[in-house]
Amino acid sequence: MRKLYHSFLYLLIPVLTILCTATSCVTNDQLPDSPQGNFEALWRIIDEHYCFFSQKRIDWQEVHSRYARQFDNSMTAKQQFEVMTNMLSELKDGHVNLYTSFNVGRYWSWHEDYPKNYSDSLLRLYLKTDYLIASGLDYTVLDDNIGYIRCETFQNGIGAGNLDDIFLHLQPCNGLIIDVRNNGGGNLTNAESFAARFTNEELLVGYIQHKTGKGHNDFSPLQPEYLKPGKGIRWHKPVIVLTNRSVFSAANEFVKYMKCCPNVTIVGDRTGGGAGMPFSSELPNGWSVRFSACPMYDRDKQMTEFGIEPDYKVSLASEDFARGKDTIIEFARKMIKASPKRKGLPNRN
């Protein structure tokens, strides 16, 4: 059994800040630093190391034929960048980026094509001005004695002492709402540390595979991943996790972990996905490319690259917005009030 790992991978930080180690980078045979050479290097890196060709039914050889015709040695750097970014967008993957000194190629339709189901202005009405902040988590007690934690990123370190302080402050509450809407990810270890406070026993939370060859279907067998109970105060009253389409990468994994924990319900919209562990490589001209290389699955061996469905699908209603109410938060509050387990107390290991 293995504890969740990859703590060195910050899932939404540009690869220019990631050290090129044997486990986080791949290399390719040297090709000339020319428009055609850079194109061939990029296409080959993705061809040999990207992990979702089969699931997305992408004919990468056809993509090569179509885009190769657009390259010639008279192209400027920005023209190369535009065509390369268009080619990478064929993958429809938010973990695929092309980094240059002047721009970052990215694919954002995984959330831009869907309702936001989130409002900063509404959130301020719930947090008010006297909320507390610890380890990048904003938290408060709502008027009906329900705890609320806003987690907008997993890039910030989440300390064990900070979590103890947060749970001690929220201990009198009847239940807890954790709002990860618009959380684009960060450090997977932070997501794990937070989720580990909601179980008393080791849980199977999913599986991971690794590429074993250059073929599109060359993968290792599924390897199980486990979530171990966190040290310190652990929460056992009802928990509602709020999600939307902008929950991605490490935040998507957090939702996957929480679905395995007792007394936890997921409310909102389907998450954005991003369940391919990102690796990086470099083109002959020095540009960096990041891509999904290791597919991850839930405990039922279902791939979570395309997002995780909530237990209750709830969207923001315009009439609630007009009244200064967040439909998704209000739904969560009603669930906690109706829960028979809301009198349970947090425990310390």
Short mmCIF file of C-alpha atoms in Angstrom, two decimals:
data_model
loop_
_atom_site.label_atom_id
_atom_site.label_comp_id
_atom_site.label_asym_id
_atom_site.label_seq_id
_atom_site.Cartn_x
_atom_site.Cartn_y
_atom_site.Cartn_z
CA MET A 1 0.00 0.00 0.00
CA ARG A 2 1.25 3.46 -0.91
CA LYS A 3 0.43 6.80 0.54
CA LEU A 4 -0.56 9.49 -1.95
CA TYR A 5 2.53 11.17 -3.30
CA HIS A 6 3.78 13.54 -6.05
CA SER A 7 4.08 16.38 -3.52
CA PHE A 8 6.71 17.97 -5.76
CA LEU A 9 4.22 18.59 -8.55
CA TYR A 10 2.43 21.91 -8.36
CA LEU A 11 -0.35 21.30 -10.82
CA LEU A 12 -1.04 24.84 -12.00
CA ILE A 13 2.41 26.43 -11.70
CA PRO A 14 4.28 27.03 -14.97
CA VAL A 15 6.77 24.32 -15.76
CA LEU A 16 9.52 26.89 -15.99
CA THR A 17 9.50 26.79 -12.19
CA ILE A 18 9.59 22.98 -11.96
CA LEU A 19 12.93 21.23 -11.64
CA CYS A 20 13.60 18.81 -14.46
CA THR A 21 13.98 15.50 -12.65
CA ALA A 22 13.82 11.97 -13.95
CA THR A 23 10.25 11.63 -12.69
CA SER A 24 8.84 14.96 -13.84
CA CYS A 25 10.41 15.55 -17.24
CA VAL A 26 10.78 13.66 -20.47
CA THR A 27 13.38 14.11 -23.15
CA ASN A 28 13.28 13.78 -26.90
CA ASP A 29 15.87 13.21 -29.61
CA GLN A 30 17.42 16.49 -30.65
CA LEU A 31 15.77 18.08 -33.67
CA PRO A 32 16.87 21.31 -35.40
CA ASP A 33 15.82 24.65 -33.96
CA SER A 34 13.65 25.59 -36.92
CA PRO A 35 9.87 25.96 -37.32
CA GLN A 36 9.64 22.43 -38.75
CA GLY A 37 12.04 21.04 -36.15
CA ASN A 38 10.13 22.58 -33.25
CA PHE A 39 6.83 21.35 -34.67
CA GLU A 40 8.13 17.80 -35.06
CA ALA A 41 9.59 17.84 -31.55
CA LEU A 42 6.30 19.02 -30.05
CA TRP A 43 4.22 16.52 -31.98
CA ARG A 44 6.58 13.66 -31.06
CA ILE A 45 6.65 14.54 -27.33
CA ILE A 46 2.87 14.42 -27.18
CA ASP A 47 2.68 11.32 -29.38
CA GLU A 48 5.01 9.33 -27.12
CA HIS A 49 4.01 10.57 -23.68
CA TYR A 50 0.44 11.98 -23.61
CA CYS A 51 -1.97 9.65 -21.80
CA PHE A 52 -5.53 10.30 -23.02
CA PHE A 53 -5.50 9.55 -26.76
CA SER A 54 -7.82 6.55 -26.48
CA GLN A 55 -10.33 8.18 -24.13
CA LYS A 56 -10.55 11.32 -26.28
CA ARG A 57 -10.50 9.39 -29.55
CA ILE A 58 -7.88 11.64 -31.10
CA ASP A 59 -6.17 10.61 -34.36
CA TRP A 60 -2.81 12.21 -33.60
CA GLN A 61 -1.33 11.13 -36.94
CA GLU A 62 -4.11 12.97 -38.75
CA VAL A 63 -3.42 16.01 -36.59
CA HIS A 64 0.23 15.82 -37.68
CA SER A 65 -0.72 15.75 -41.36
CA ARG A 66 -3.05 18.71 -40.99
CA TYR A 67 -0.71 20.98 -39.03
CA ALA A 68 2.60 20.05 -40.71
CA ARG A 69 1.37 21.83 -43.85
CA GLN A 70 1.15 25.09 -41.90
CA PHE A 71 4.88 25.25 -41.04
CA ASP A 72 7.71 26.72 -43.08
CA ASN A 73 11.07 28.24 -42.20
CA SER A 74 9.86 31.80 -42.81
CA MET A 75 7.52 31.75 -39.78
CA THR A 76 8.09 34.14 -36.88
CA ALA A 77 8.16 32.88 -33.30
CA LYS A 78 4.67 34.22 -32.64
CA GLN A 79 3.32 32.54 -35.77
CA GLN A 80 4.85 29.23 -34.65
CA PHE A 81 3.35 29.70 -31.21
CA GLU A 82 -0.14 30.31 -32.60
CA VAL A 83 -0.17 27.21 -34.79
CA MET A 84 1.40 25.03 -32.08
CA THR A 85 -1.17 26.20 -29.54
CA ASN A 86 -3.98 25.44 -31.98
CA MET A 87 -2.57 21.93 -32.44
CA LEU A 88 -2.35 21.35 -28.68
CA SER A 89 -5.94 22.54 -28.29
CA GLU A 90 -7.00 19.47 -30.27
CA LEU A 91 -6.31 17.55 -27.04
CA LYS A 92 -8.94 19.57 -25.14
CA ASP A 93 -6.87 19.31 -21.96
CA GLY A 94 -6.41 22.06 -19.37
CA HIS A 95 -3.12 20.47 -18.29
CA VAL A 96 -1.57 21.02 -21.73
CA ASN A 97 0.37 24.29 -21.95
CA LEU A 98 3.07 25.80 -24.12
CA TYR A 99 5.33 28.26 -22.27
CA THR A 100 7.32 30.98 -24.04
CA SER A 101 8.87 34.26 -22.93
CA PHE A 102 5.93 36.19 -24.43
CA ASN A 103 2.84 34.06 -23.85
CA VAL A 104 1.38 30.83 -22.45
CA GLY A 105 -0.67 28.56 -24.67
CA ARG A 106 -3.65 27.12 -22.82
CA TYR A 107 -7.01 25.45 -23.28
CA TRP A 108 -9.77 26.84 -21.05
CA SER A 109 -12.96 25.57 -22.68
CA TRP A 110 -13.16 22.87 -20.00
CA HIS A 111 -14.80 25.56 -17.84
CA GLU A 112 -15.50 28.56 -20.08
CA ASP A 113 -18.22 26.72 -22.02
CA TYR A 114 -20.29 26.07 -18.88
CA PRO A 115 -22.27 28.09 -16.30
CA LYS A 116 -20.05 29.56 -13.59
CA ASN A 117 -22.35 28.70 -10.66
CA TYR A 118 -20.28 31.05 -8.53
CA SER A 119 -20.41 34.73 -7.56
CA ASP A 120 -17.76 36.71 -5.69
CA SER A 121 -20.33 39.31 -4.69
CA LEU A 122 -22.60 36.69 -3.15
CA LEU A 123 -19.69 35.06 -1.34
CA ARG A 124 -18.80 38.35 0.35
CA LEU A 125 -22.32 38.50 1.79
CA TYR A 126 -21.73 35.15 3.52
CA LEU A 127 -18.16 35.76 4.68
CA LYS A 128 -18.93 39.35 5.70
CA THR A 129 -15.85 41.23 6.97
CA ASP A 130 -14.98 39.42 10.19
CA TYR A 131 -14.06 36.02 8.72
CA LEU A 132 -10.81 34.34 9.77
CA ILE A 133 -7.90 33.32 7.53
CA ALA A 134 -5.41 30.47 8.08
CA SER A 135 -3.19 28.69 5.54
CA GLY A 136 -5.05 30.43 2.73
CA LEU A 137 -8.42 29.13 4.00
CA ASP A 138 -11.15 31.67 4.76
CA TYR A 139 -13.56 30.45 7.43
CA THR A 140 -16.49 31.64 9.49
CA VAL A 141 -19.62 30.50 11.33
CA LEU A 142 -22.85 31.26 9.46
CA ASP A 143 -25.89 32.60 11.27
CA ASP A 144 -27.46 29.14 11.65
CA ASN A 145 -24.38 27.72 13.41
CA ILE A 146 -22.98 26.02 10.32
CA GLY A 147 -19.26 26.28 9.64
CA TYR A 148 -18.10 27.57 6.26
CA ILE A 149 -14.61 27.19 4.77
CA ARG A 150 -13.68 28.82 1.48
CA CYS A 151 -10.74 27.06 -0.23
CA GLU A 152 -9.87 28.87 -3.46
CA THR A 153 -6.53 27.19 -4.17
CA PHE A 154 -4.26 24.36 -3.07
CA GLN A 155 -1.09 26.26 -3.96
CA ASN A 156 -0.69 27.48 -0.37
CA GLY A 157 0.70 25.13 2.26
CA ILE A 158 -1.94 23.86 4.70
CA GLY A 159 -0.34 23.37 8.09
CA ALA A 160 -1.48 20.75 10.60
CA GLY A 161 -1.61 23.36 13.36
CA ASN A 162 -3.71 25.65 11.18
CA LEU A 163 -6.23 22.89 10.54
CA ASP A 164 -6.42 22.12 14.27
CA ASP A 165 -7.12 25.78 15.00
CA ILE A 166 -9.79 25.94 12.29
CA PHE A 167 -11.61 22.85 13.53
CA LEU A 168 -11.42 23.98 17.16
CA HIS A 169 -13.02 27.27 16.18
CA LEU A 170 -15.76 25.49 14.23
CA GLN A 171 -16.27 22.73 16.81
CA PRO A 172 -19.62 24.08 18.12
CA CYS A 173 -21.08 24.06 14.60
CA ASN A 174 -23.70 21.52 13.54
CA GLY A 175 -21.98 20.83 10.24
CA LEU A 176 -19.45 22.15 7.77
CA ILE A 177 -19.56 23.55 4.23
CA ILE A 178 -16.30 23.41 2.25
CA ASP A 179 -16.49 25.62 -0.85
CA VAL A 180 -13.91 24.67 -3.50
CA ARG A 181 -15.73 26.29 -6.42
CA ASN A 182 -13.29 28.02 -8.81
CA ASN A 183 -10.36 26.20 -7.18
CA GLY A 184 -8.03 25.54 -10.11
CA GLY A 185 -5.67 23.23 -8.20
CA GLY A 186 -2.17 23.54 -6.78
CA ASN A 187 -0.15 21.14 -4.67
CA LEU A 188 -1.70 17.68 -4.48
CA THR A 189 -0.20 17.13 -1.01
CA ASN A 190 -2.20 20.08 0.34
CA ALA A 191 -5.41 18.58 -1.01
CA GLU A 192 -4.53 15.26 0.59
CA SER A 193 -3.67 16.84 3.97
CA PHE A 194 -7.03 18.62 4.09
CA ALA A 195 -9.08 15.58 3.06
CA ALA A 196 -7.22 13.38 5.58
CA ARG A 197 -9.00 15.21 8.42
CA PHE A 198 -12.33 13.61 7.48
CA THR A 199 -11.58 9.91 8.02
CA ASN A 200 -10.55 7.71 10.95
CA GLU A 201 -9.33 4.85 8.79
CA GLU A 202 -7.20 4.36 5.73
CA LEU A 203 -9.33 4.61 2.60
CA LEU A 204 -8.84 3.41 -0.95
CA VAL A 205 -9.46 6.59 -2.93
CA GLY A 206 -8.35 5.69 -6.43
CA TYR A 207 -5.73 4.38 -8.80
CA ILE A 208 -2.94 5.72 -11.01
CA GLN A 209 -1.12 4.42 -14.09
CA HIS A 210 2.27 5.28 -15.60
CA LYS A 211 3.47 5.21 -19.19
CA THR A 212 5.72 2.21 -19.86
CA GLY A 213 6.46 2.79 -23.55
CA LYS A 214 5.97 5.14 -26.48
CA GLY A 215 2.74 3.53 -27.70
CA HIS A 216 -0.54 5.29 -26.99
CA ASN A 217 -1.72 2.35 -24.86
CA ASP A 218 1.54 1.44 -23.13
CA PHE A 219 0.66 1.74 -19.44
CA SER A 220 1.45 0.01 -16.19
CA PRO A 221 -1.30 -1.91 -14.34
CA LEU A 222 -3.55 0.20 -12.11
CA GLN A 223 -1.77 1.03 -8.86
CA PRO A 224 -3.96 1.74 -5.81
CA GLU A 225 -3.74 4.99 -3.87
CA TYR A 226 -4.80 5.36 -0.24
CA LEU A 227 -5.78 8.27 1.98
CA LYS A 228 -4.50 7.89 5.55
CA PRO A 229 -6.15 9.63 8.53
CA GLY A 230 -4.53 12.96 9.29
CA LYS A 231 -2.81 13.63 12.59
CA GLY A 232 -4.69 16.09 14.76
CA ILE A 233 -8.37 16.98 15.02
CA ARG A 234 -10.60 15.08 12.63
CA TRP A 235 -14.13 16.14 11.73
CA HIS A 236 -17.07 13.70 11.85
CA LYS A 237 -20.15 15.88 11.62
CA PRO A 238 -21.87 16.35 8.23
CA VAL A 239 -19.75 17.92 5.50
CA ILE A 240 -21.00 19.41 2.24
CA VAL A 241 -18.42 20.11 -0.48
CA LEU A 242 -19.49 22.72 -3.06
CA THR A 243 -18.26 22.27 -6.64
CA ASN A 244 -18.52 23.81 -10.11
CA ARG A 245 -16.90 23.33 -13.52
CA SER A 246 -13.86 25.41 -12.49
CA VAL A 247 -12.76 22.81 -9.92
CA PHE A 248 -9.67 21.36 -11.60
CA SER A 249 -6.52 19.32 -11.09
CA ALA A 250 -5.58 18.98 -7.38
CA ALA A 251 -9.01 20.36 -6.43
CA ASN A 252 -10.62 17.70 -8.61
CA GLU A 253 -8.59 15.10 -6.70
CA PHE A 254 -9.72 16.64 -3.40
CA VAL A 255 -13.34 16.08 -4.40
CA LYS A 256 -12.44 12.50 -5.34
CA TYR A 257 -10.92 11.93 -1.89
CA MET A 258 -13.85 13.53 -0.09
CA LYS A 259 -16.38 11.32 -1.89
CA CYS A 260 -14.71 8.38 -0.12
CA CYS A 261 -14.98 9.92 3.37
CA PRO A 262 -17.94 9.26 5.69
CA ASN A 263 -20.63 11.92 6.23
CA VAL A 264 -19.54 13.86 3.11
CA THR A 265 -21.89 14.99 0.33
CA ILE A 266 -20.90 16.75 -2.91
CA VAL A 267 -23.25 19.52 -4.06
CA GLY A 268 -23.13 21.81 -7.09
CA ASP A 269 -21.99 21.12 -10.65
CA ARG A 270 -19.70 18.53 -12.22
CA THR A 271 -16.03 19.35 -11.62
CA GLY A 272 -13.74 20.38 -14.47
CA GLY A 273 -11.52 17.30 -14.29
CA GLY A 274 -7.81 17.47 -14.96
CA ALA A 275 -6.92 13.97 -13.74
CA GLY A 276 -3.72 13.49 -15.70
CA MET A 277 -0.55 14.00 -13.68
CA PRO A 278 1.35 16.67 -15.67
CA PHE A 279 4.91 16.15 -16.88
CA SER A 280 7.09 18.55 -18.88
CA SER A 281 9.59 18.68 -21.71
CA GLU A 282 11.46 21.25 -23.82
CA LEU A 283 11.53 22.08 -27.54
CA PRO A 284 14.75 22.78 -29.45
CA ASN A 285 14.09 26.54 -29.24
CA GLY A 286 13.84 26.40 -25.43
CA TRP A 287 10.05 26.61 -25.15
CA SER A 288 8.54 24.36 -22.49
CA VAL A 289 5.52 22.12 -22.96
CA ARG A 290 3.46 20.59 -20.17
CA PHE A 291 1.06 17.70 -20.74
CA SER A 292 -0.92 14.97 -18.99
CA ALA A 293 1.20 11.82 -18.69
CA CYS A 294 -0.22 9.66 -15.86
CA PRO A 295 -3.98 8.96 -15.81
CA MET A 296 -5.76 8.84 -12.45
CA TYR A 297 -8.97 7.04 -11.53
CA ASP A 298 -11.49 6.96 -8.70
CA ARG A 299 -11.96 4.00 -6.34
CA ASP A 300 -14.36 2.39 -8.85
CA LYS A 301 -11.60 2.55 -11.50
CA GLN A 302 -13.45 5.25 -13.41
CA MET A 303 -11.25 7.91 -15.00
CA THR A 304 -11.82 11.39 -13.54
CA GLU A 305 -10.18 13.35 -16.36
CA PHE A 306 -13.62 14.51 -17.50
CA GLY A 307 -14.79 15.60 -14.05
CA ILE A 308 -16.70 14.19 -11.08
CA GLU A 309 -20.47 14.32 -10.81
CA PRO A 310 -21.92 15.78 -7.58
CA ASP A 311 -24.27 13.81 -5.38
CA TYR A 312 -26.79 16.64 -5.84
CA LYS A 313 -26.64 18.85 -8.93
CA VAL A 314 -27.58 22.40 -7.95
CA SER A 315 -27.15 25.59 -9.98
CA LEU A 316 -27.30 29.25 -9.02
CA ALA A 317 -30.81 30.58 -9.61
CA SER A 318 -31.25 34.12 -10.91
CA GLU A 319 -34.10 34.81 -8.48
CA ASP A 320 -31.86 33.81 -5.54
CA PHE A 321 -29.04 35.98 -6.87
CA ALA A 322 -31.42 38.95 -6.97
CA ARG A 323 -32.22 38.33 -3.29
CA GLY A 324 -28.54 38.11 -2.34
CA LYS A 325 -28.67 34.34 -1.85
CA ASP A 326 -26.33 31.66 -3.17
CA THR A 327 -28.58 28.76 -4.21
CA ILE A 328 -25.84 26.18 -3.75
CA ILE A 329 -24.85 27.37 -0.27
CA GLU A 330 -28.49 27.54 0.80
CA PHE A 331 -29.09 23.98 -0.44
CA ALA A 332 -26.10 22.79 1.61
CA ARG A 333 -27.38 24.56 4.73
CA LYS A 334 -30.76 22.84 4.40
CA MET A 335 -29.08 19.46 4.05
CA ILE A 336 -27.03 19.94 7.20
CA LYS A 337 -30.07 21.09 9.19
CA ALA A 338 -31.93 17.95 8.12
CA SER A 339 -29.02 15.59 8.89
CA PRO A 340 -29.49 13.21 11.87
CA LYS A 341 -25.70 13.15 12.45
CA ARG A 342 -25.18 16.86 12.98
CA LYS A 343 -24.64 16.52 16.76
CA GLY A 344 -21.45 14.45 16.41
CA LEU A 345 -18.23 16.00 17.73
CA PRO A 346 -14.83 16.35 16.10
CA ASN A 347 -12.22 13.87 17.37
CA ARG A 348 -8.47 14.07 17.90
CA ASN A 349 -6.25 11.08 17.11
#
